[in-house]
Coordinates of C-alpha atoms in Angstrom, one line a residue:
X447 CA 3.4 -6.7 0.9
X448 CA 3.5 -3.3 -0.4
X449 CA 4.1 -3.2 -4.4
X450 CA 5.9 -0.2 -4.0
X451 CA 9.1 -1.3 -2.5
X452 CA 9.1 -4.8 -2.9
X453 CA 9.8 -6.9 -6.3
X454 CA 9.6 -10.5 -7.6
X455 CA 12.4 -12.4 -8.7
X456 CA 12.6 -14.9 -11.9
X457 CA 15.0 -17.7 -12.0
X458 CA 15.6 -18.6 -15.2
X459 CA 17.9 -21.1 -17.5
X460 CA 17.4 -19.5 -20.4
X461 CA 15.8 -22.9 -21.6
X462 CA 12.7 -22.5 -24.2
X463 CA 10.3 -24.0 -21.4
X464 CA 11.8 -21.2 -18.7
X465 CA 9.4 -19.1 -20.8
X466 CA 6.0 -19.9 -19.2
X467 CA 8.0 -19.0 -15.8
X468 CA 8.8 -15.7 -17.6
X469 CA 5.5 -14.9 -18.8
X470 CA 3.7 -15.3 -15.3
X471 CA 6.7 -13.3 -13.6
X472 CA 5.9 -10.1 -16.1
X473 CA 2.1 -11.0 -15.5
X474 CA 2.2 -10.8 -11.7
X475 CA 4.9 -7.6 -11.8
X476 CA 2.6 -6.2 -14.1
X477 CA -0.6 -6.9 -11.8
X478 CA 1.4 -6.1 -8.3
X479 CA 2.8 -2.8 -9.9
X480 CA 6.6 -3.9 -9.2
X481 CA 9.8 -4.3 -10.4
X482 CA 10.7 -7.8 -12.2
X483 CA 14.0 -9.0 -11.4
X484 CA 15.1 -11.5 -13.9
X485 CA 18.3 -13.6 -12.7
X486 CA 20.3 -15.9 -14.4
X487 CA 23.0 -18.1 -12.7
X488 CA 25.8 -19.7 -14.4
X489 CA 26.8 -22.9 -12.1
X490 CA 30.4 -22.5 -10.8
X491 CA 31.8 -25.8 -11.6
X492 CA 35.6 -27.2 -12.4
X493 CA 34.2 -27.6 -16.4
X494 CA 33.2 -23.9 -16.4
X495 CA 35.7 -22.2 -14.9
X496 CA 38.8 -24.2 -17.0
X497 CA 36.1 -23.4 -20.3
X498 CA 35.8 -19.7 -18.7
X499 CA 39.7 -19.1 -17.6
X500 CA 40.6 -20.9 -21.6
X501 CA 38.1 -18.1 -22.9
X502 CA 36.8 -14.7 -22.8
X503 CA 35.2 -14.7 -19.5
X504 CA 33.8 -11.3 -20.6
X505 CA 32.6 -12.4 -23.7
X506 CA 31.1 -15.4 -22.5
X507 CA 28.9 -13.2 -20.1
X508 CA 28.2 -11.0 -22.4
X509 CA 26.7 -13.8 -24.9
X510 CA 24.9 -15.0 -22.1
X511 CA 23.2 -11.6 -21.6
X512 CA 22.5 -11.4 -25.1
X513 CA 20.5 -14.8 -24.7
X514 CA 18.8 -13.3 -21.6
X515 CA 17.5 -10.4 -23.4
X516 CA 16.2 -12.3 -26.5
X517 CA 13.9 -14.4 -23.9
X518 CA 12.6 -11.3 -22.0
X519 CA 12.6 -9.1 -24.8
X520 CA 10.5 -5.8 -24.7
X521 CA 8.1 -6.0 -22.1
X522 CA 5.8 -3.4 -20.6
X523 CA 7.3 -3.4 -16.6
X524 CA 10.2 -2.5 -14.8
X525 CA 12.9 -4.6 -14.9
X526 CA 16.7 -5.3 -14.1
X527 CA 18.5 -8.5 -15.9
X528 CA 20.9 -9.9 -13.4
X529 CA 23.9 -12.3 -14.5
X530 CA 26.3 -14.2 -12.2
X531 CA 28.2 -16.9 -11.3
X532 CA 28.1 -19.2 -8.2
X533 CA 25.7 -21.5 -6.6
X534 CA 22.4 -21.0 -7.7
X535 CA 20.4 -21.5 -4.2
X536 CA 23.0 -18.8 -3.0
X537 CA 22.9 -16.7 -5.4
X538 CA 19.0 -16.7 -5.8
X539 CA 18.6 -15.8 -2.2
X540 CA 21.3 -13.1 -1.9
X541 CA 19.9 -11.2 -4.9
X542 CA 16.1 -11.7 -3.8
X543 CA 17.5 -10.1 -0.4
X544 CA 19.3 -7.2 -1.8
X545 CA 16.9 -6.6 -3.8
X546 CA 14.3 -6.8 -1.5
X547 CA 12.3 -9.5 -3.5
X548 CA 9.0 -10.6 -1.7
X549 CA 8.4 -13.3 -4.1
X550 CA 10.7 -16.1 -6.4
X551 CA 9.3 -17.6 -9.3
X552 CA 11.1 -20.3 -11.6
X553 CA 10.1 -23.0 -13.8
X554 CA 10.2 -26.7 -13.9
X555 CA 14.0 -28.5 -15.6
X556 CA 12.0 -31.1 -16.8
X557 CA 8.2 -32.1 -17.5
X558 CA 8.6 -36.3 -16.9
X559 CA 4.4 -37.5 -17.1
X560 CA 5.1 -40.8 -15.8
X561 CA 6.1 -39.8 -12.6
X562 CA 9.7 -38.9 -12.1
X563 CA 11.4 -36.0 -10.8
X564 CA 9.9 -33.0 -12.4
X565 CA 11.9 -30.3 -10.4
X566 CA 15.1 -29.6 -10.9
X567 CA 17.9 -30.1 -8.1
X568 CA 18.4 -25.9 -7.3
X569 CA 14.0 -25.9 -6.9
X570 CA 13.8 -28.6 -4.6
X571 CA 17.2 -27.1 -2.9
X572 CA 15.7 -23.8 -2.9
X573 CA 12.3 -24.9 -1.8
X574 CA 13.9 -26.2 1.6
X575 CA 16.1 -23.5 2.0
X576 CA 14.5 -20.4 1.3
X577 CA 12.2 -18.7 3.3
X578 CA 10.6 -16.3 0.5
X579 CA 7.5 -17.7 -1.0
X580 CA 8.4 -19.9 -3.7
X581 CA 6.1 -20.2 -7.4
X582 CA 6.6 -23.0 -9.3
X583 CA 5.4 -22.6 -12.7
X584 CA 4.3 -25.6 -14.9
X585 CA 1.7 -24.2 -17.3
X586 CA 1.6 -21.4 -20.2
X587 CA -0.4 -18.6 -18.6
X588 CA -3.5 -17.8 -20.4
X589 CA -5.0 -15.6 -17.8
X590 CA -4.2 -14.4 -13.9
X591 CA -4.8 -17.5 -11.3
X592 CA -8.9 -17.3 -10.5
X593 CA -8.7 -20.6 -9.1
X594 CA -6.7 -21.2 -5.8
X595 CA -6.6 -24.4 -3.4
X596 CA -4.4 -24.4 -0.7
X597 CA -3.6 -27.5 1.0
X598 CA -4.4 -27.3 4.6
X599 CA -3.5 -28.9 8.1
X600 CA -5.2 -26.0 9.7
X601 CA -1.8 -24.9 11.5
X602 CA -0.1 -22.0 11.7
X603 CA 1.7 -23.1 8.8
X604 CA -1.1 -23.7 6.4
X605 CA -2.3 -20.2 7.7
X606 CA 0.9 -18.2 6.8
X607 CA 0.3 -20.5 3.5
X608 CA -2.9 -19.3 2.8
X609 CA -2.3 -15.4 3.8
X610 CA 0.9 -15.5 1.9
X611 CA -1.6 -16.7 -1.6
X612 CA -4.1 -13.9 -0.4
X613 CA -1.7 -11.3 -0.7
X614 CA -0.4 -12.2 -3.9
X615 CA -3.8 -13.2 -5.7
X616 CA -6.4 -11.2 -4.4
X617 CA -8.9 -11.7 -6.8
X618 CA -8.5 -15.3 -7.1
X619 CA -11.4 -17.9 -5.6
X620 CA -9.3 -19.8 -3.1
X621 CA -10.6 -23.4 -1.9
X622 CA -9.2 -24.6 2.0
X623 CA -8.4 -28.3 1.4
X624 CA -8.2 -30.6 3.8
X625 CA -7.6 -34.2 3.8
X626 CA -8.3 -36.3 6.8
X627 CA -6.8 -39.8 7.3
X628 CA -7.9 -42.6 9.5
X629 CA -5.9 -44.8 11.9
X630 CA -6.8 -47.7 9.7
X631 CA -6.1 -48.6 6.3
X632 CA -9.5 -50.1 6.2
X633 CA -12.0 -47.9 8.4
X634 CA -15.4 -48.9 9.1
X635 CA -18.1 -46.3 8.4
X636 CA -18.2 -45.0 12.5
X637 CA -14.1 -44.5 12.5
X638 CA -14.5 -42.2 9.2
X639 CA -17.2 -40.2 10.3
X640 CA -15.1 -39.8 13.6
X641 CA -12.5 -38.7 12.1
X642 CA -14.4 -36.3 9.8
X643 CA -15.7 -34.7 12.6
X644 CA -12.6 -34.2 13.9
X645 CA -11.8 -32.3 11.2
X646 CA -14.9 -30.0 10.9
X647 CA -13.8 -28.9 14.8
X648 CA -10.3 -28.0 13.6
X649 CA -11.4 -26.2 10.3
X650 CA -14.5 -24.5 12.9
X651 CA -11.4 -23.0 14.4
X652 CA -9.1 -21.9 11.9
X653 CA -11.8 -20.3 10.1
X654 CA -13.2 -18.1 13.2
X655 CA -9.8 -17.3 14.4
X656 CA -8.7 -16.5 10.4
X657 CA -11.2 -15.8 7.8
X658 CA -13.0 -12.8 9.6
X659 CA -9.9 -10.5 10.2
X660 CA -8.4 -11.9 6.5
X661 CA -11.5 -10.2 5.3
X662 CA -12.1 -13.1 3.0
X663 CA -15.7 -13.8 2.0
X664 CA -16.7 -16.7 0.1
X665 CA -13.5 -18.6 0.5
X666 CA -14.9 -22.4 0.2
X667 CA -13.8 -25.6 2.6
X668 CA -13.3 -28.9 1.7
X669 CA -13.3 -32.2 3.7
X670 CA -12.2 -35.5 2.0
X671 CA -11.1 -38.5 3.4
X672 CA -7.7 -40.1 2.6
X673 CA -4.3 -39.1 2.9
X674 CA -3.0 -35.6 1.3
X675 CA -0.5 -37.2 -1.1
X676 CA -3.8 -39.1 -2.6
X677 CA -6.8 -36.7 -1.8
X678 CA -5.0 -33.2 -2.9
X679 CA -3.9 -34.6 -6.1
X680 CA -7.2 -36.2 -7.3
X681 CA -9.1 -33.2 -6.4
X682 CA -7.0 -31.1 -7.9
X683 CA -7.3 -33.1 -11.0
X684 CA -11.2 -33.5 -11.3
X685 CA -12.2 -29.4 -10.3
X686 CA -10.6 -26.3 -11.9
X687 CA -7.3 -25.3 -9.6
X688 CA -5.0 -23.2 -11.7
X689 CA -2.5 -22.8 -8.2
X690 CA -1.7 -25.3 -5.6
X691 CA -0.5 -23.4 -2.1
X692 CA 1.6 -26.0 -0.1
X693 CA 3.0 -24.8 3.3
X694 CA 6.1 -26.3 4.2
X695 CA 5.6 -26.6 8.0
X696 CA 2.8 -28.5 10.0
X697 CA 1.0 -29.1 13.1
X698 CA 1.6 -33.0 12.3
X699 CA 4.9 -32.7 10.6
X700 CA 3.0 -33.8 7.7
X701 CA 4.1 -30.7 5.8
X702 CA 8.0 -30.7 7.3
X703 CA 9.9 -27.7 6.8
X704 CA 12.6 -30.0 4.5
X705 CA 9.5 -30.4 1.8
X706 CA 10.8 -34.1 1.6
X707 CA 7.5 -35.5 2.1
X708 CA 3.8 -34.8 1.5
X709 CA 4.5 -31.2 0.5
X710 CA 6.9 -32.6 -2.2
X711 CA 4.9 -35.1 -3.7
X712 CA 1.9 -32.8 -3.9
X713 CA 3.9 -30.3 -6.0
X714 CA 5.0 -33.4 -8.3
X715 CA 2.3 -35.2 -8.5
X716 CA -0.4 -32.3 -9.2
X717 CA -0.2 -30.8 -13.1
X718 CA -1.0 -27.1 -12.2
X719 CA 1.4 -23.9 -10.9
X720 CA 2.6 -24.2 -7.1
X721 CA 3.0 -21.7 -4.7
X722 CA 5.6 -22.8 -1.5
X723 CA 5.3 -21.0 1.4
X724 CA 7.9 -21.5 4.2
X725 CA 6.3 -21.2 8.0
X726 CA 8.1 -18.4 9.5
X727 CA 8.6 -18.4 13.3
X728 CA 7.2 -15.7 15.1

């Protein structure tokens, strides 16, 4: 992912809390060395375009801009504000193409602690849609992401997943997560070590085939038992994680392409940034 061609992409809705999205965006450009494409899309809809076609369309873009720029304001990396109308998810990934975007970053509509939806319906849209790495940012940024876990099924999913995160964050520590289930909702202690060592074969064998040509000393593995939507979420909770990496494509369907699933609730139901990373076919 060269930084000399490619550039990142903020989606934004000019709302107060698309600000943390905004100042992670400039932070990465500014670490990457790239350009910062900030878009903004306003939602084609019966309401706007009677509220439009009764106005100044031109003025009403115009105001919008202004709003745009008094969010970004002056900031030290390249960058081209982008205004249209349409559907968002089509709009986001025709601009990322043409401008030959390697990442999207956007924010969160709503921050709902007990548990309801905390994306908004374009995120989730986009996440199933989109097959550019998607960051989802929840926090204020007080510093680059040092700490990384990435949620893995040791497929080629979770390894695209994991690259993907390695490109992006070089300098972060990143820890391999891996929940195991059992067959049984109550295992005996025989069934769990089974299955635990089950899992140390398969994460033997990512890392060998992986880790040495990645070039990626000291990145740390972790076994749990319990099912990812529990395990990932409580871990993530109780150790210092500033980015969850979620693949959205898995050797046990577990992680389904449509994020509906585990992948989905682990991005609601964790409090830090997450990165979604679509498996490409090869």
């Amino acid at each position: 992912m060269g930084t000399d061609t490619c550039s990142i992409l903020l989606a934004t809705d000019l709302s107060a809390r698309g600000d943390r999205a905004l100042d992670r965006a400039i932070d990465i450009a500014r670490q990457r060395r790239c350009k910062l494409v900030v878009l903004h899309v306003i939602e084609e809809s019966p309401l706007v375009e009677r509220l439009m076609a009764r106005g100044n369309r031109e003025a009403d873009m115009e105001a919008a801009e202004r709003a745009l720029r008094d969010i970004v304001g002056e900031v030290d990396v390249p960058m081209e504000l982008v205004l249209e109308t349409g559907n968002p998810v089509e709009v986001i990934q025709r601009t990322a193409r043409s401008r030959q975007c390697d990442l999207i970053v956007t924010g969160v509509a709503r921050d709902e602690t007990l548990g309801r939806l905390l994306l908004g319906s374009t995120v989730e849209k986009l996440a199933r849609e989109s097959t550019l790495p998607i960051l989802i940012v929840k926090k204020r940024p007080h510093r680059p992401y040092r700490q990384v876990v990435a949620a893995t099924d040791f497929s080629e999913g979770a390894r695209q997943a994991m690259n993907a995160a390695r490109a992006f964050f070089p300098d972060a520590q990143m820890t391999l997560f891996h929940a195991y289930p059992t067959l049984k909702a109550d295992p005996d202690q025989d069934e769990i070590e089974a299955a635990k060592r089950a899992a140390e074969r398969l994460a033997d064998g990512f890392i060998a085939n992986n880790l040495p040509q990645a070039g990626q000393p000291g990145t740390r593995l972790v076994l749990q038992h319990g099912m990812p939507e529990g395990a990932v979420p409580d871990y993530v909770r109780h150790h210092p994680a500033d980015l969850l990496v979620v693949g959205t494509h898995g050797l046990t369907g577990l992680l389904r392409t449509a994020i509906g699933s585990v992948a989905e609730r682990l991005i609601y139901l964790t409090p830090c940034d997450a990165l979604i990373v679509r498996t490409m076919e090869h």
